[in-house]
Short mmCIF file of C-alpha atoms and ligand atoms in Angstrom, two decimals:
data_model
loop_
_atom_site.label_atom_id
_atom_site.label_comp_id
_atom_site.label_asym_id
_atom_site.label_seq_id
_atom_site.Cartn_x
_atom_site.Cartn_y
_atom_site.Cartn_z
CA UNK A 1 0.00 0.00 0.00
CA UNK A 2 1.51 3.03 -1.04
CA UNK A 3 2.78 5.53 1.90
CA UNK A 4 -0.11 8.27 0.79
CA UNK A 5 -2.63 5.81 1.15
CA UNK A 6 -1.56 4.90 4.43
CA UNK A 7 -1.54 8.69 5.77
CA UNK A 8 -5.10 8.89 4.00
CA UNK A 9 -6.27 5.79 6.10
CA UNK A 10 -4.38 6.95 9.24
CA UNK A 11 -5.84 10.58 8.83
CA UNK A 12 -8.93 8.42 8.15
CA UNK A 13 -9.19 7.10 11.67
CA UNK A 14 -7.97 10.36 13.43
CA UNK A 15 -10.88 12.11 12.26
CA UNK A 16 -13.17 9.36 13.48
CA UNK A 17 -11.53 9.35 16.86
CA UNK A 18 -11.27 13.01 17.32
CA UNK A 19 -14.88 12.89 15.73
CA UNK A 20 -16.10 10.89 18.19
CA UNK A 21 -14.25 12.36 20.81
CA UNK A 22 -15.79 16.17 19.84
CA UNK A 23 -19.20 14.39 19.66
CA UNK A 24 -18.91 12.72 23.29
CA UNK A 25 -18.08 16.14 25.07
CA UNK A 26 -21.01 18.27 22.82
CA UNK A 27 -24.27 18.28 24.13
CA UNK A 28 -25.52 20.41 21.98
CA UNK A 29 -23.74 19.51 18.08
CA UNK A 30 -25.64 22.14 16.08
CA UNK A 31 -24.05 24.47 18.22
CA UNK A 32 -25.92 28.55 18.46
CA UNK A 33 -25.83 30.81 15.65
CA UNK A 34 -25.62 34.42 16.78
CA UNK A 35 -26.25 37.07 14.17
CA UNK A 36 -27.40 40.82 13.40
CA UNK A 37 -25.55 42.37 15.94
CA UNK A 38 -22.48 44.78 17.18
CA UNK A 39 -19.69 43.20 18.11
CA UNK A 40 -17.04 44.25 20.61
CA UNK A 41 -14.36 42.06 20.67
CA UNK A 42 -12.23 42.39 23.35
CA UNK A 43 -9.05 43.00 21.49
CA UNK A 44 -8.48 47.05 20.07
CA UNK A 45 -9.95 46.47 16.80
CA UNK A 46 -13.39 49.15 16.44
CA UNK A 47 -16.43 47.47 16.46
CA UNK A 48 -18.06 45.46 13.51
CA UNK A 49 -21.91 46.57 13.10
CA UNK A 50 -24.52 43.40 11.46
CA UNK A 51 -22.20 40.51 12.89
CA UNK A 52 -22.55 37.03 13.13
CA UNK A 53 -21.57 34.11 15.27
CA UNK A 54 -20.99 30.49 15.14
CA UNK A 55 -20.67 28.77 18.64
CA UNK A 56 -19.89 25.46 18.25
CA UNK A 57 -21.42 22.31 20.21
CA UNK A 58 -18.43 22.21 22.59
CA UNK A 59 -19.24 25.29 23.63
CA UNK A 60 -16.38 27.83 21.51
CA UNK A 61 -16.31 29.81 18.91
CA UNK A 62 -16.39 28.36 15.69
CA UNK A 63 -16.56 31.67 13.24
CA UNK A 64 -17.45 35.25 13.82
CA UNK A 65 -17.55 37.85 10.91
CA UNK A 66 -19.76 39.74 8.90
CA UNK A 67 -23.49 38.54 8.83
CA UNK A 68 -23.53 38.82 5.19
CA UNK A 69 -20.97 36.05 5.00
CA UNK A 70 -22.49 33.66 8.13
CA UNK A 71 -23.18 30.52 7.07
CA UNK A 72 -25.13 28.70 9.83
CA UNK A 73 -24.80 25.28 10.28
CA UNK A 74 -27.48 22.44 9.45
CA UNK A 75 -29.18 21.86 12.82
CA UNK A 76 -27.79 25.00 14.50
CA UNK A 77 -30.45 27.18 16.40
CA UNK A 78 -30.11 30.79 15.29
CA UNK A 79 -30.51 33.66 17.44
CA UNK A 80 -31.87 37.19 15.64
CA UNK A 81 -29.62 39.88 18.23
CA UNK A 82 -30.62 43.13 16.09
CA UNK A 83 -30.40 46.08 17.79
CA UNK A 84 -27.85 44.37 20.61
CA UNK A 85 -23.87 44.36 21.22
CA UNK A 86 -21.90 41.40 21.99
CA UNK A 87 -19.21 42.13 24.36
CA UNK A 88 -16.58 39.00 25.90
CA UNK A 89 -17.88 38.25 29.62
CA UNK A 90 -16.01 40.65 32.02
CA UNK A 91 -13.25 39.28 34.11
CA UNK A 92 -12.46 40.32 37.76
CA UNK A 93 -9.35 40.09 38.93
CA UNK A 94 -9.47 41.01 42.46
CA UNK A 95 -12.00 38.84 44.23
CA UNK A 96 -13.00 37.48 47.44
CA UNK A 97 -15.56 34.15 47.36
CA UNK A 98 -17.98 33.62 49.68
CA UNK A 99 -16.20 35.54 52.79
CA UNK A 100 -19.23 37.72 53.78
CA UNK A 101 -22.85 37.64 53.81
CA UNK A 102 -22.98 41.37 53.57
CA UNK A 103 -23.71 41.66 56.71
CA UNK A 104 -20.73 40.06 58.53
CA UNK A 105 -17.29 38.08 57.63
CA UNK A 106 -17.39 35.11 58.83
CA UNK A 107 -14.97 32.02 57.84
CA UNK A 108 -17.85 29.22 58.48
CA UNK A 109 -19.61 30.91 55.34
CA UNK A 110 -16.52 29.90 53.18
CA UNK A 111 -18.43 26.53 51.91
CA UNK A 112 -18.76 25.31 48.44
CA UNK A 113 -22.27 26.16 48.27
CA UNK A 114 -21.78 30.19 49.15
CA UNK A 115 -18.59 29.57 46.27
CA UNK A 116 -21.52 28.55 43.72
CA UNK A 117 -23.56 30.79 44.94
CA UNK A 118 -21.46 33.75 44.19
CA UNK A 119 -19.44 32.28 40.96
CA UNK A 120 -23.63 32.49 39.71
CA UNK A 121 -24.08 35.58 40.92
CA UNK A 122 -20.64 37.24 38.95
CA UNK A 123 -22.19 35.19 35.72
CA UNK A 124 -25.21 36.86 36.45
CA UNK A 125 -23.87 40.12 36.34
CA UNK A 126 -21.69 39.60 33.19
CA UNK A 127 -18.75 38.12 35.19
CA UNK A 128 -17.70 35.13 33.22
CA UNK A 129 -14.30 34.97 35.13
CA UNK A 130 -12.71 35.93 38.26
CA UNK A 131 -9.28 35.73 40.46
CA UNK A 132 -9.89 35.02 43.87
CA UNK A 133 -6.92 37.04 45.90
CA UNK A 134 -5.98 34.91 48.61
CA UNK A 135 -9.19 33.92 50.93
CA UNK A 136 -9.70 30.46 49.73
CA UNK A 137 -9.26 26.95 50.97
CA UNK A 138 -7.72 24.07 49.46
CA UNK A 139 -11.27 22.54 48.49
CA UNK A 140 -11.46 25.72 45.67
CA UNK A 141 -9.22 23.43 43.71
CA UNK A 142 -11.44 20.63 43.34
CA UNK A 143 -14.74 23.19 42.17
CA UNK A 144 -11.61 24.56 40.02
CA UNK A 145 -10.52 21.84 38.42
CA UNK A 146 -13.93 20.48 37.61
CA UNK A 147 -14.55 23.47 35.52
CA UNK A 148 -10.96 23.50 33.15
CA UNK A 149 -12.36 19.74 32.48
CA UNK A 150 -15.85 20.66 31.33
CA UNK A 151 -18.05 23.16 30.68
CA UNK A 152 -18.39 25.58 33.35
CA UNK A 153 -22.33 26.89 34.02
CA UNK A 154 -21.27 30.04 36.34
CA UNK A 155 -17.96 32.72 36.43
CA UNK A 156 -14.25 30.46 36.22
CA UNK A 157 -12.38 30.73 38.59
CA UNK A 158 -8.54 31.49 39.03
CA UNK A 159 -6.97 31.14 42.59
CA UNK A 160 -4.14 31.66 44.91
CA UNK A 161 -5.21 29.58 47.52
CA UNK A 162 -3.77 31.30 50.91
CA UNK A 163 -2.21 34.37 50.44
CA UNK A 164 0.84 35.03 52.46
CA UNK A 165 -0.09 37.42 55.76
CA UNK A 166 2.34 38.47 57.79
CA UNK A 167 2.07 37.59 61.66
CA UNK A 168 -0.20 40.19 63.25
CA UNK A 169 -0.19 42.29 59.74
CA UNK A 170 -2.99 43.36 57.44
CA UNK A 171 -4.73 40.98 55.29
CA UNK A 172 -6.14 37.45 54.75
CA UNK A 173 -9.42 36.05 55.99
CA UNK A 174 -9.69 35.19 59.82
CA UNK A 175 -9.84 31.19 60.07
CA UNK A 176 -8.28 30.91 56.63
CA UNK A 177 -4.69 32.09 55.93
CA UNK A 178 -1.69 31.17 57.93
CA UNK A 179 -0.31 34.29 59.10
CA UNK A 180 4.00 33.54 58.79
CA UNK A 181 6.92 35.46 60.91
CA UNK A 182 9.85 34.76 58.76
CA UNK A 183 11.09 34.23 55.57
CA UNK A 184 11.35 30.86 55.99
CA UNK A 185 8.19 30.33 57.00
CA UNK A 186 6.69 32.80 54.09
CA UNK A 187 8.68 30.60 51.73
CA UNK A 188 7.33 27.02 53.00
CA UNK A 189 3.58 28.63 52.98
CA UNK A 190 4.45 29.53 49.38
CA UNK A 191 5.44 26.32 48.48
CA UNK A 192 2.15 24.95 50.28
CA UNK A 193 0.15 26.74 47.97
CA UNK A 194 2.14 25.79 45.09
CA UNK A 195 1.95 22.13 45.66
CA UNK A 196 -1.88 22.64 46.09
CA UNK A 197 -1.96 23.89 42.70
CA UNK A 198 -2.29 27.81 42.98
CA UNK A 199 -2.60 29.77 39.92
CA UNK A 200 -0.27 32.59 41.55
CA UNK A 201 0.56 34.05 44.96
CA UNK A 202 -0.81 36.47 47.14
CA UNK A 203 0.70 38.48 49.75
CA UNK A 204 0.17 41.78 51.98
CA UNK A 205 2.48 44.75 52.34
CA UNK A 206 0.29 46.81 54.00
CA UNK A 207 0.13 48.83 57.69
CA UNK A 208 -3.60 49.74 57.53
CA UNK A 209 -3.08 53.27 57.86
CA UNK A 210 -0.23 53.15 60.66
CA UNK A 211 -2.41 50.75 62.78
CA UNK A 212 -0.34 47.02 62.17
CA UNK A 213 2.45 46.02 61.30
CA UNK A 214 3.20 45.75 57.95
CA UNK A 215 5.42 42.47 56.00
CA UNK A 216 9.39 43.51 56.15
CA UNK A 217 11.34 43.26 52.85
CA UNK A 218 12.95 40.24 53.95
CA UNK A 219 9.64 38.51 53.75
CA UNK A 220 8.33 39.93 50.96
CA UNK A 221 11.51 38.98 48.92
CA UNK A 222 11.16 35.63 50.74
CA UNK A 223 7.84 35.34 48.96
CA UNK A 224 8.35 36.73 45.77
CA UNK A 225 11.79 34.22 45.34
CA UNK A 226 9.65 31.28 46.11
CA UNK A 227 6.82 32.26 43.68
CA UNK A 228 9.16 32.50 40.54
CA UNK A 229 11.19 28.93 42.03
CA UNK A 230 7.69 27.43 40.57
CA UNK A 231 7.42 29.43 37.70
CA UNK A 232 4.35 31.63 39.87
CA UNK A 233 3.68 35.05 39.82
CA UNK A 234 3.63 37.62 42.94
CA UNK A 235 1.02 39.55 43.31
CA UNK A 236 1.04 42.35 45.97
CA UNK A 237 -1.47 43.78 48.00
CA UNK A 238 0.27 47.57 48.96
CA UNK A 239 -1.14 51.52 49.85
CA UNK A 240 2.18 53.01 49.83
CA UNK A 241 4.28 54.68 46.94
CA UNK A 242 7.15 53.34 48.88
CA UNK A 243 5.99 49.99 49.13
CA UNK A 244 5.18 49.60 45.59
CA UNK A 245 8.43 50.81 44.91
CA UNK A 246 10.45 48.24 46.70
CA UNK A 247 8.50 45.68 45.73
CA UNK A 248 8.82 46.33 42.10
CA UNK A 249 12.92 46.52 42.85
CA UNK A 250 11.65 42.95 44.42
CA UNK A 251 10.87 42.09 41.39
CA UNK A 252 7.23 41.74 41.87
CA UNK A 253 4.59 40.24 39.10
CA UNK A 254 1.75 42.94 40.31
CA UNK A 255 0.14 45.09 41.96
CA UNK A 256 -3.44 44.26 43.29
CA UNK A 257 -4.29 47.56 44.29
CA UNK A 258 -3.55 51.14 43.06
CA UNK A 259 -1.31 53.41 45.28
CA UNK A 260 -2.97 55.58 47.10
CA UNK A 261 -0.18 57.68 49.90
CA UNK A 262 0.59 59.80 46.82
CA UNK A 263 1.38 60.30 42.83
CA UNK A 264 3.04 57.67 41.42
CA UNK A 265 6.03 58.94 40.03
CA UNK A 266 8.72 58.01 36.87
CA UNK A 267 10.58 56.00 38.95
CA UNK A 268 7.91 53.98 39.10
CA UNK A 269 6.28 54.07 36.23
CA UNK A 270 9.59 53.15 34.05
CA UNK A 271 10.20 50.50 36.31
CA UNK A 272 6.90 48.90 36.04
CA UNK A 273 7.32 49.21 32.49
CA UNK A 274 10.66 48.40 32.30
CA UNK A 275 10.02 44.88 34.11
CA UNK A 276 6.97 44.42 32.90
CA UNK A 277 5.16 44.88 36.37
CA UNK A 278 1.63 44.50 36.17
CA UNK A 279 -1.40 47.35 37.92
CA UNK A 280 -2.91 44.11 38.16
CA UNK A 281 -6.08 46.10 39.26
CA UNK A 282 -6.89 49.37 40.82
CA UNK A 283 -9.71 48.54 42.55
CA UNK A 284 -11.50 51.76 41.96
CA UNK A 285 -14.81 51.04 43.31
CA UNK A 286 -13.30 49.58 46.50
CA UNK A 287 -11.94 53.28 47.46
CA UNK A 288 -15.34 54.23 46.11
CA UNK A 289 -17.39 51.87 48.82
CA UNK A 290 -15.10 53.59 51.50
CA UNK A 291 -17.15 56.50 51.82
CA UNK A 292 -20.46 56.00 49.85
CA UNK A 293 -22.29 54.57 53.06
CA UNK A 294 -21.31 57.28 54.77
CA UNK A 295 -25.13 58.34 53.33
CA UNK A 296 -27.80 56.75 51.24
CA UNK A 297 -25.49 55.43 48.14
CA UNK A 298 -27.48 56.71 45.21
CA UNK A 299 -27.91 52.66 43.92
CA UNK A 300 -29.54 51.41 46.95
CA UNK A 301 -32.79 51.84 44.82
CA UNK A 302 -31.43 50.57 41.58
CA UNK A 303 -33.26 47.53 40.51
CA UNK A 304 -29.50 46.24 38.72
CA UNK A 305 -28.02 46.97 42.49
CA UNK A 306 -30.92 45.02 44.39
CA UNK A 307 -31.56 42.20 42.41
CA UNK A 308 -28.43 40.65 44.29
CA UNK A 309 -28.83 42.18 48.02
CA UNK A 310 -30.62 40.73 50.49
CA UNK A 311 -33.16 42.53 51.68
CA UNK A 312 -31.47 42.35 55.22
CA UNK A 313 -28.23 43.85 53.60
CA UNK A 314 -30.19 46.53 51.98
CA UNK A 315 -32.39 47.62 55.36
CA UNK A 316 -28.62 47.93 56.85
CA UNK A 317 -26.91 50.11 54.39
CA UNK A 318 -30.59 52.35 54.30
CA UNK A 319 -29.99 52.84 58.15
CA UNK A 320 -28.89 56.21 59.43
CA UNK A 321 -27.72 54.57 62.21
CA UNK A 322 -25.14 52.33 60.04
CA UNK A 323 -24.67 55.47 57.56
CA UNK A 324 -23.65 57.27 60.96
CA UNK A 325 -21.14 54.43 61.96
CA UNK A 326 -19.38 54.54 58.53
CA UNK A 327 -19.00 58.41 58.60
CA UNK A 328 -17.75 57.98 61.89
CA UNK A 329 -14.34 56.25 61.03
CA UNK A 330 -11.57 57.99 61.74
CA UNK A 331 -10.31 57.86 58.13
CA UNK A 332 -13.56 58.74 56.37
CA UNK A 333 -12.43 62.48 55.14
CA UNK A 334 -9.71 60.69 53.85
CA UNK A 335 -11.07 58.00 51.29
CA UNK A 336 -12.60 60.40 48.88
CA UNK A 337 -8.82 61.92 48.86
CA UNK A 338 -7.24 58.03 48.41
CA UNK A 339 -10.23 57.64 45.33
CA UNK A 340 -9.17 60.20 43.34
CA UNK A 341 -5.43 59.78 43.84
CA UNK A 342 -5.89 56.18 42.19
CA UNK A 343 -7.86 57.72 39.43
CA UNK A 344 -5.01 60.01 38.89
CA UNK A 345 -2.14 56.96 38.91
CA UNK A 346 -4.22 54.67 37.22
CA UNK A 347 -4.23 57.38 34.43
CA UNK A 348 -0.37 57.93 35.02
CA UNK A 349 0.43 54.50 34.71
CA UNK A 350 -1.62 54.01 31.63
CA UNK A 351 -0.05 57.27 29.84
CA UNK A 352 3.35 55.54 31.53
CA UNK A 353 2.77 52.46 29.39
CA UNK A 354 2.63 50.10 32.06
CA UNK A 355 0.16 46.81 31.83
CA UNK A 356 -3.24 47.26 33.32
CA UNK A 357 -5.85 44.93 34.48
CA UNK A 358 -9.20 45.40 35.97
CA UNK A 359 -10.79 44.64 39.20
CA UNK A 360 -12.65 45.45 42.35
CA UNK A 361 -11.84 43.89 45.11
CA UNK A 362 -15.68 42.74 45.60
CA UNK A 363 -16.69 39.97 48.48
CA UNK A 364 -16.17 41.68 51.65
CA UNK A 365 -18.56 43.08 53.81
CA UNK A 366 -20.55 46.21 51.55
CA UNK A 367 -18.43 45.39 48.07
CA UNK A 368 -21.01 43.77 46.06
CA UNK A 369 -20.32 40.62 43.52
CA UNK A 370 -21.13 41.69 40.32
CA UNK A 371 -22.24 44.98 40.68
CA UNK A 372 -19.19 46.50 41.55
CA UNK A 373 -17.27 45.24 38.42
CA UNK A 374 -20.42 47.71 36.57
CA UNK A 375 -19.49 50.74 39.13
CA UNK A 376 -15.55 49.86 38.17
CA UNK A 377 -16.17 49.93 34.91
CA UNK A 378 -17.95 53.25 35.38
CA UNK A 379 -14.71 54.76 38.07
CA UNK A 380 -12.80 54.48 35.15
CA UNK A 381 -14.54 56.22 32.35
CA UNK A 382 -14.57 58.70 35.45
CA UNK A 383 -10.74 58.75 35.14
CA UNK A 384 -10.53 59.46 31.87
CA UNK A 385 -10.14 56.77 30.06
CA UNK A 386 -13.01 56.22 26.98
CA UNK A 387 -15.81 53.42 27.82
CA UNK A 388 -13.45 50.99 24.82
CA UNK A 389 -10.68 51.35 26.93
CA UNK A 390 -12.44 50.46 29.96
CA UNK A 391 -13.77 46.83 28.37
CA UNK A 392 -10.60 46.24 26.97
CA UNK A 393 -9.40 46.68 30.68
CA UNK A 394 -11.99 44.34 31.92
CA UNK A 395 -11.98 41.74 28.92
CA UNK A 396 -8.74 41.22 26.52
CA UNK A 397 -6.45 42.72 28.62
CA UNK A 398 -7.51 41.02 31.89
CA UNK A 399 -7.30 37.59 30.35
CA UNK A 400 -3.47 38.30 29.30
CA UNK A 401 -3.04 38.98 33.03
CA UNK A 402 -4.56 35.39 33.69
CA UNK A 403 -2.23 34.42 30.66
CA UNK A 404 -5.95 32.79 29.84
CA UNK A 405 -5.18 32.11 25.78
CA UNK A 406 -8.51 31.03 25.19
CA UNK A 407 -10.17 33.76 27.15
CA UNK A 408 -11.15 37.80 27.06
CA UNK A 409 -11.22 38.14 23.55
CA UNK A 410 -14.13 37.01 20.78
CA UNK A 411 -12.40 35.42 18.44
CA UNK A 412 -12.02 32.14 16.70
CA UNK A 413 -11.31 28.45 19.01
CA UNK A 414 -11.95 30.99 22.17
CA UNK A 415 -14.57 30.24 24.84
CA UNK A 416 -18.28 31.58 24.26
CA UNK A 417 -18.27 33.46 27.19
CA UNK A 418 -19.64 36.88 26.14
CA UNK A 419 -22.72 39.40 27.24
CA UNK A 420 -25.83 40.91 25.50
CA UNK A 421 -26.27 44.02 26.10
CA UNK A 422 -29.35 46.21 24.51
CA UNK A 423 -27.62 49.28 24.40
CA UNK A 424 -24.09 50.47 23.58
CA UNK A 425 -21.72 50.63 25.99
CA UNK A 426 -19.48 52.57 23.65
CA UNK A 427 -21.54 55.23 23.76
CA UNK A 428 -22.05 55.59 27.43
CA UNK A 429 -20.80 52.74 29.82
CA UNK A 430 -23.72 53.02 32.14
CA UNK A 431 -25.06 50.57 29.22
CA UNK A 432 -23.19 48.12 30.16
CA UNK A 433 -25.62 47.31 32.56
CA UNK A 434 -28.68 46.50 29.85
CA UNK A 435 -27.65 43.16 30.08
CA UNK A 436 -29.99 40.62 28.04
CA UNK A 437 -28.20 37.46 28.38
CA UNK A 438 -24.87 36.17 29.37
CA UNK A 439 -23.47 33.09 28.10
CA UNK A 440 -20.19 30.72 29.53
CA UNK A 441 -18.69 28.32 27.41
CA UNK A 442 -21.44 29.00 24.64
CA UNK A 443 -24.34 28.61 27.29
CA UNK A 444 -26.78 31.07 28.43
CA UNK A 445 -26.21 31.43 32.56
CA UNK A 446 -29.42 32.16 34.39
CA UNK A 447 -30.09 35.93 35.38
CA UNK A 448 -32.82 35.54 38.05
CA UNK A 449 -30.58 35.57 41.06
CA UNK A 450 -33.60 34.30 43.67
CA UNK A 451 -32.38 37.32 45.76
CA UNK A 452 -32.65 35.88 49.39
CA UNK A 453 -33.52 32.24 48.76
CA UNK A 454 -32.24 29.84 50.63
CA UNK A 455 -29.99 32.16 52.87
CA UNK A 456 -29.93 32.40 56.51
ZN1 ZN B 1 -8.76 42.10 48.26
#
């Protein structure tokens, strides 16, 4: 048998296994057509008007183009999306699971079912993806792991397991994280997480305003040595220009929060460039939250606000009593002073050409899965930069943070993980709130949250 035939025969019997193999995993092998609307990619191209979709049975996308040139495929279902945009499903990259009830932080809420429960609720709100920054436990991996084998139905997750707390120091979740006192101790939790699995490593450099100690630089270089000796990145929690500094000299992956002391200045900025140091996230509408209790937050009576809030949570944060406590900090005056000055380094860094990602820093007590990603989102058109820019943050550019190939951008052999919207978020980013459906992995998630059911 000549050699040709043989390749034919063998190339034969690949396609039937890989056939069969594609077939097995589909559950649905029309696939979804998508067609007749704007598409917003993710990546910086401009937006194509009357375009089509093609998401295969396995839950990716198969084509995307023009609708004049779709060509939908026998037994597809075709979905008419005139009038809508298609943006990729935002990604968070500064989250907290299941650590609060909104009412109170408490580590016996940390289950798998409060995980679900809040993975649904970032899906719900357009969150298809989201890092978790340091407050899990080791049993994330298995609800992780389950998802990179399938299809996931709520928001993937990316994790660093513990984050690394220094003893009697800022950070971490009471009842989770192992607080360390030396570097050799910060190294060997390091390598904990690492065996475990994490997808990078956390860590505080913080002193909460003068009120705790914060990590020394022996520790922090500790961790940050340990995370590359597995080929992990170092991500930072830090306030301080100093801080951020050092840590950068440290050689530090990123930073998970914008600094806030003061303006970040071109020593910085070419060093985070230079090395290729990531703003991870700013965490905008975290500085926001600070202060907007202080009084009745204008979105307390926003239907897209509520539909996730308990109504326990809600009677709270309308108290004047509570309002009262929260103006009452000693720092209050201060936060709207810490918002802006990340607004104005976020825009530094950005003019700087250093890498930025997009997050929020949502979980804890009064920061609001879902919703705040919206409010971030809006912080940053707020900044300055134009509604694009802002998705791009939160999609494309995220998911090279998470070094997520497959992720953040619209494109061909990427997830289906993408929102509806009914209006244009181009146009004004408030819009990108009109969601009409979100889908993961090529499936529509549900959007009726059951605010309050089945919660204590
Ligand atoms: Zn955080």
């Amino acid at each position: 048998m000549p050699a040709s035939r043989l390749s034919n025969l063998f190339g034969l019997l690949l396609a039937l296994v890989l056939g069969a193999c594609s077939t097995a995993e589909a559950d649905e092998p029309g696939g979804t057509v998508l067609t007749n609307f704007t598409l917003i990619d993710g990546t910086e191209r401009p937006p194509v008007p009357d375009a089509a979709m093609i998401i295969g049975g396995d839950g990716r996308i198969a084509w995307v183009g023009p609708a004049t040139q779709l060509q939908a495929p026998a037994g597809s279902e075709t979905i008419d999306l005139a009038g809508q945009y298609v943006i990729p499903g935002l990604i968070d990259l500064h989250v907290h699971l299941a650590i609060s009830d909104g009412l109170a932080t408490d580590p016996a809420l940390l289950t798998p079912e409060n995980i679900e429960r809040d993975l649904r609720t970032y899906a719900a709100y357009g969150v298809t993806a989201v890092q978790v920054m340091g407050t899990d436990r080791d049993d994330i991996y298995a609800i992780r792991d389950a998802q990179r084998t399938g299809r996931p139905e709520s928001a993937r997750i990316f994790t660093s397991g513990q984050g690394i707390v220094f003893e009697g120091g800022y950070g971490g979740a009471p009842g989770v994280n192992r607080p360390v006192s030396t570097p050799e101790e910060a190294a060997a939790e390091v390598d904990r997480q690492a065996a475990n699995g994490a997808d990078f490593i956390k860590f505080w450099v913080d002193d909460e305003l003068g009120t705790m100690p914060a990590m020394p630089p022996e520790i922090s270089a500790a961790v940050i040595e340990a995370a590359h000796r597995h080929g992990l990145r170092a991500i930072a929690h830090i306030f301080y220009l100093e801080d951020a500094k050092r840590l950068v000299e440290q050689g530090v992956d990123g930073l998970a929060h914008g600094v806030r002391d003061r303006p970040v200045d071109a020593e910085l900025i070419e060093a985070m460039r230079d090395r290729g140091t990531w703003q991870v996230a700013e965490t905008l509408s975290r500085e926001a939250s600070m202060f907007a209790y202080g009084e009745p937050a204008p979105f307390l009576g926003d239907p897209f606000f509520t539909r996730s809030v308990r109504p326990e949570v809600l009677a709270r944060l309308r108290s004047p009593e509570h309002q009262a406590r929260i103006a009452s900090n000693p720092h209050f005056h201060d936060f709207p002073r810490f918002l802006e000055m990340a607004k104005t380094n976020l825009r530094r860094l950005a003019d700087g050409g250093v890498r930025i990602g997009f997050g929020t820093d949502s979980g804890p007590i009064s920061r609001f899965p879902g919703y705040f990603a919206h409010w971030e989102l809006q912080q940053l058109v707020d900044a300055g930069f134009t509604p694009a820019e802002a998705i791009r943050m939160a999609t494309g550019q995220a998911a090279e943070f998470l070094r997520a190939e497959d992720l953040g951008t619209l494109e061909p052999g990427h997830w289906a993980d993408l929102v509806v919207l009914e209006a244009d978020p181009l146009a004004d980013i408030s819009n990108s709130r009109t969601i009409r459906s979100v889908y993961i992995a090529g499936r529509p998630v549900p959007l009726d949250l059951n605010r309050g059911a089945g919660e204590g």
